[in-house]
mmCIF file of C-alpha atoms in Angstrom:
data_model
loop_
_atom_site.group_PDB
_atom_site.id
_atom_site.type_symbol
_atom_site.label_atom_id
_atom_site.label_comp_id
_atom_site.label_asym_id
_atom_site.label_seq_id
_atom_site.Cartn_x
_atom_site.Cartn_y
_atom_site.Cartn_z
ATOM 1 C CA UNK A 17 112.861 72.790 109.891
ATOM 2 C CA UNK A 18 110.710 73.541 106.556
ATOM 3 C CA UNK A 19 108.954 76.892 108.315
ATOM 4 C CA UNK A 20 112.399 78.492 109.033
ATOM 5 C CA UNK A 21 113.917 77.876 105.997
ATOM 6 C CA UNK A 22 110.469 79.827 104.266
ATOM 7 C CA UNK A 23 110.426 82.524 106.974
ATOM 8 C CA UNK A 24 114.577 83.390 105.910
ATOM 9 C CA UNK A 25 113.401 83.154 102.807
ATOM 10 C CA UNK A 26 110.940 85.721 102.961
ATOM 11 C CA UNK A 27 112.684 87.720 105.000
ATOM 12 C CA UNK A 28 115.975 87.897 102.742
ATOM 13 C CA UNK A 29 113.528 88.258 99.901
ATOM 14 C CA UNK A 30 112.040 91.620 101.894
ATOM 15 C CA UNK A 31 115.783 92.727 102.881
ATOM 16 C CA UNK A 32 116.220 91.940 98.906
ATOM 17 C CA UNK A 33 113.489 94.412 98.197
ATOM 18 C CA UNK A 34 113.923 97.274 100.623
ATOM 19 C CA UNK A 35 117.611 97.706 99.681
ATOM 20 C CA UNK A 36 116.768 97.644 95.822
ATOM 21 C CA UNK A 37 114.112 100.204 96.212
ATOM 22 C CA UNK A 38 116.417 102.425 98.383
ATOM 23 C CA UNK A 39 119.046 101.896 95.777
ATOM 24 C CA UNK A 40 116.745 102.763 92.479
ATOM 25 C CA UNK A 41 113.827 104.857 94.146
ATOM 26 C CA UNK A 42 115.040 106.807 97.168
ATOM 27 C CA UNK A 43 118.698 107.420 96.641
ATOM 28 C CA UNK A 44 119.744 107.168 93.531
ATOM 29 C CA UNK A 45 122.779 108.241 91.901
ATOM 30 C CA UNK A 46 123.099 111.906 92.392
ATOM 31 C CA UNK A 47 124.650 114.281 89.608
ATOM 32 C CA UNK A 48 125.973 117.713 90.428
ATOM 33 C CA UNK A 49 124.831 120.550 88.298
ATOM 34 C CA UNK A 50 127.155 121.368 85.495
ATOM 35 C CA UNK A 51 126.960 123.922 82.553
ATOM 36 C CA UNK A 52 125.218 121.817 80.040
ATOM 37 C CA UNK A 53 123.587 123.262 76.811
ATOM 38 C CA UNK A 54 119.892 123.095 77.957
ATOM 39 C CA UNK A 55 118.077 122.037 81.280
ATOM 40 C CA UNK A 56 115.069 119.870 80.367
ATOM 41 C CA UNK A 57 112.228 119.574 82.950
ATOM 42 C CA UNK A 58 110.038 116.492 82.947
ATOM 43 C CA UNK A 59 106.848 117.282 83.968
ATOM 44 C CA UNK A 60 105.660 115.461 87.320
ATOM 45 C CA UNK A 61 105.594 116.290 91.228
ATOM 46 C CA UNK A 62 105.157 119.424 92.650
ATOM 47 C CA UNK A 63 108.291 121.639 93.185
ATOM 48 C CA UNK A 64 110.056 120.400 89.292
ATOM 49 C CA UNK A 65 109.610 123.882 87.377
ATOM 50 C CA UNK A 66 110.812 125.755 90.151
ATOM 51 C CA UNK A 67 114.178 123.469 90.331
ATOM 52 C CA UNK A 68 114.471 123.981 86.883
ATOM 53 C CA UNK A 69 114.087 127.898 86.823
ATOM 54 C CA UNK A 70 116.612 127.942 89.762
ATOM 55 C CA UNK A 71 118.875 125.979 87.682
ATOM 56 C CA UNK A 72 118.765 128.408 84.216
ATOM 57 C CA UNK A 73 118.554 131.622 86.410
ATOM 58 C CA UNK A 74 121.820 129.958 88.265
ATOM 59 C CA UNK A 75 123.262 130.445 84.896
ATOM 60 C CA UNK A 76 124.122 126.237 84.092
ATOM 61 C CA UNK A 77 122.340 127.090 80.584
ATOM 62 C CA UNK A 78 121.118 129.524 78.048
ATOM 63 C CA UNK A 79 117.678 127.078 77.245
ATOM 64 C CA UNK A 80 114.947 125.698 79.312
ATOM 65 C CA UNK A 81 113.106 123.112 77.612
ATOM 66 C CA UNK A 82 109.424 121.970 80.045
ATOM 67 C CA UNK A 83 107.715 118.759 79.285
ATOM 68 C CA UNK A 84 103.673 120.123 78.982
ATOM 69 C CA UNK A 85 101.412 117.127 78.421
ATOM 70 C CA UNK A 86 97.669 117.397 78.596
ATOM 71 C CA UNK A 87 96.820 117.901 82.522
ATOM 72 C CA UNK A 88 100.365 118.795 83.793
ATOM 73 C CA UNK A 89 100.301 120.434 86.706
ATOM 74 C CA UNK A 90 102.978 122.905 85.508
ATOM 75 C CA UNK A 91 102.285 125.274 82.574
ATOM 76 C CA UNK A 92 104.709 126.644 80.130
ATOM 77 C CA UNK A 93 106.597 128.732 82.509
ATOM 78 C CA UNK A 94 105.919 132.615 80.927
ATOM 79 C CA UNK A 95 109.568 134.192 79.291
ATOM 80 C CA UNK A 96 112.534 134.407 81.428
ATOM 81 C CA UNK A 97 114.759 137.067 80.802
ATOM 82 C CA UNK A 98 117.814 136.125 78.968
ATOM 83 C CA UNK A 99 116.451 132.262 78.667
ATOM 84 C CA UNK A 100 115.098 130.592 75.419
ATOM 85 C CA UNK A 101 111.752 128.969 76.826
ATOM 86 C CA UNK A 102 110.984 125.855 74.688
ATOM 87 C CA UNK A 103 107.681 124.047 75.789
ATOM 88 C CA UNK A 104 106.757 120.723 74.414
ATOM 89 C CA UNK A 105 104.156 117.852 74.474
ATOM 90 C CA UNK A 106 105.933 114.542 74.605
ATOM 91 C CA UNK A 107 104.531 111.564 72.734
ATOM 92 C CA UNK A 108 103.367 108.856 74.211
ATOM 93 C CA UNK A 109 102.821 111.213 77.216
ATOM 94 C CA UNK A 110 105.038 109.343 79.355
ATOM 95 C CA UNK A 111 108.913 109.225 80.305
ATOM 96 C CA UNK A 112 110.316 107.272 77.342
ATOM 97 C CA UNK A 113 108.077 110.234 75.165
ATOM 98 C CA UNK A 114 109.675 112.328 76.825
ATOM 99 C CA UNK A 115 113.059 111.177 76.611
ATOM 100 C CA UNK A 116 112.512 111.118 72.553
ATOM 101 C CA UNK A 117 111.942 114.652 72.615
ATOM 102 C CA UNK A 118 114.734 115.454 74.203
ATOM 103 C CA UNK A 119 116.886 113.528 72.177
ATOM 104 C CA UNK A 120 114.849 115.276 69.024
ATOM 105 C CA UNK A 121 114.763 118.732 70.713
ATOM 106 C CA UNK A 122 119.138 117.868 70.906
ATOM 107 C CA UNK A 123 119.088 117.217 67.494
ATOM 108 C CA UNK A 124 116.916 119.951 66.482
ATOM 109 C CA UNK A 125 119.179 122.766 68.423
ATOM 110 C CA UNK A 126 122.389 121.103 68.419
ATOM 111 C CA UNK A 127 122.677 120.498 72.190
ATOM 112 C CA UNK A 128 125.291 118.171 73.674
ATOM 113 C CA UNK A 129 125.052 118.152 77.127
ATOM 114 C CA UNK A 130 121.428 118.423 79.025
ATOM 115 C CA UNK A 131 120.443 118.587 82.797
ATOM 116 C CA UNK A 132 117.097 116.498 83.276
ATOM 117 C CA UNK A 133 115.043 117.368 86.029
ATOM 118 C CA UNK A 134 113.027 114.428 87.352
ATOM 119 C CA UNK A 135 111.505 113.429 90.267
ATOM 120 C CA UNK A 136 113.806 111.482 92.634
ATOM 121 C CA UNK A 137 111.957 108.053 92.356
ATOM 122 C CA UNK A 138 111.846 107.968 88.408
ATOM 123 C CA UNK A 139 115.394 109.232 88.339
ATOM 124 C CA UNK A 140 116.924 105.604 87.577
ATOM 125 C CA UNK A 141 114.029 105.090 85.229
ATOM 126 C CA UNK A 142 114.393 108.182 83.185
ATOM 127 C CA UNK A 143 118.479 107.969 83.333
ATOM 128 C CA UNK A 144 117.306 104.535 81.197
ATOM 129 C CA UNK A 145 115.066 105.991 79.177
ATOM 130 C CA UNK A 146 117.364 108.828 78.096
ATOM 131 C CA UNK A 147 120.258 106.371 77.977
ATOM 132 C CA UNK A 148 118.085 104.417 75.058
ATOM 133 C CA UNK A 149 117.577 108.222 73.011
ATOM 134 C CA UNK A 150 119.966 110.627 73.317
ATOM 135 C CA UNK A 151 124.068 110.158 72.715
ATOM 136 C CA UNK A 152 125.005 113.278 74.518
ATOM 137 C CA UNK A 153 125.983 114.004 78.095
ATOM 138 C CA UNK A 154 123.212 113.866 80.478
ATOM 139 C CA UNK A 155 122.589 114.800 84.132
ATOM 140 C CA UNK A 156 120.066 114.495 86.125
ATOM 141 C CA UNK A 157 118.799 116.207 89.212
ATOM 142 C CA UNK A 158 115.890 115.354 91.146
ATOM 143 C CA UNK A 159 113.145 117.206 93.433
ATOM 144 C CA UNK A 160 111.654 114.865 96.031
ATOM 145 C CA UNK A 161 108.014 114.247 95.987
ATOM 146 C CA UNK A 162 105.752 115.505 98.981
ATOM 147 C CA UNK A 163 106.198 112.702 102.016
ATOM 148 C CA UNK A 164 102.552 111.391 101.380
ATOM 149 C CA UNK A 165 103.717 110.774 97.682
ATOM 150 C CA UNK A 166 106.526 108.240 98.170
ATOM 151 C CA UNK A 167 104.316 105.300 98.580
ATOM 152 C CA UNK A 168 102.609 106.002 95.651
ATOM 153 C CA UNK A 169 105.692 106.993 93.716
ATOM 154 C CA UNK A 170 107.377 103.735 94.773
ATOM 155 C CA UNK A 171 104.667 101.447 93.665
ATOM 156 C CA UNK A 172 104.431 103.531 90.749
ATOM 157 C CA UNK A 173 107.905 103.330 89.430
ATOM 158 C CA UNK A 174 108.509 99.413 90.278
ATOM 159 C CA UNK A 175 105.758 99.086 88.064
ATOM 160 C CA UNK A 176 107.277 101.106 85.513
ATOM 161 C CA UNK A 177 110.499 99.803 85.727
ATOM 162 C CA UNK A 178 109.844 96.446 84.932
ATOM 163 C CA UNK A 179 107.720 97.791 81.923
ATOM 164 C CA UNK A 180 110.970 99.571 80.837
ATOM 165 C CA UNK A 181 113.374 96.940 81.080
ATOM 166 C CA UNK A 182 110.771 93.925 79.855
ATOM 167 C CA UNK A 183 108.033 95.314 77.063
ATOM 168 C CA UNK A 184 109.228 98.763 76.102
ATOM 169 C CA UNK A 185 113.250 97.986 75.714
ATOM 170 C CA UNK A 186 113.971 100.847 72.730
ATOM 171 C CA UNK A 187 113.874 104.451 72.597
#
């Protein structure tokens, strides 16, 4: 019968789907936090700079660098005690500009080893992204977006995925 063989093939093409985007935007790879020579925020959902602040007052490293394009929603966080604050505007004011600064701001200080805090659905993006720019040893931890996000956030990084791996394939 022609209309089963198109309804299992739509609905392995759906299964398909649903366990990529599990897989890439809702669980991805998790990384434990580690001492690392900087902890680089990426600006983006609520709930990011706070992570990231937790993380440098936890003591995992001396620097905090914050991603502060035009209309973030978080500012360059004021001066933490002990902590080198390093605010900067990525260009193209996306997540492959950002990952370019970080690989410059690594340059620029010497750093080795950063922790990246992302968002959990463009965490398999930006682990790309980063992979493309920087040579050291990266981490990356994520903060969930708020529940009426993930749609959004899903569409969203599909999207932006296949721009990655198709159009933008460099640093």
């Amino acid at each position: 019968m022609p209309g089963g063989r198109v309804g299992i093939g739509i609905g392995l093409a759906a299964v398909l789907f649903l366990t990529a985007t599990g897989r890439l935007f809702v669980w991805p790879v998790r990384d434990a936090p580690e001492p690392v020579d900087a902890i680089v925020m990426y600006a983006g959902s609520p709930g990011r700079l706070a992570r990231a602040i937790e993380l440098v007052r936890a003591g995992y490293a001396p620097v905090l660098a914050v991603s502060t394009p035009p209309g973030a929603d978080d500012p360059c966080p004021a001066a933490l005690p002990g902590i080198q604050v390093i605010c900067f505007r990525p260009d193209p004011v996306t997540t492959q500009g950002e990952a370019r600064m970080t690989a410059e701001l690594a340059t620029r200080y010497g750093w080795r080893s950063v922790m990246i805090v992302v968002g959990t659905p463009q965490d398999t993006r930006a682990r790309l992204r980063v992979k493309r720019c920087y040579e050291g040893r990266a981490l990356f931890v994520t903060v969930s977006p708020r529940l009426r996000g993930w749609p959004y956030a899903i569409s969203y990084e599909w999207a932006a995925m296949i721009k990655a791996l198709t159009i933008q394939r460099n640093c």
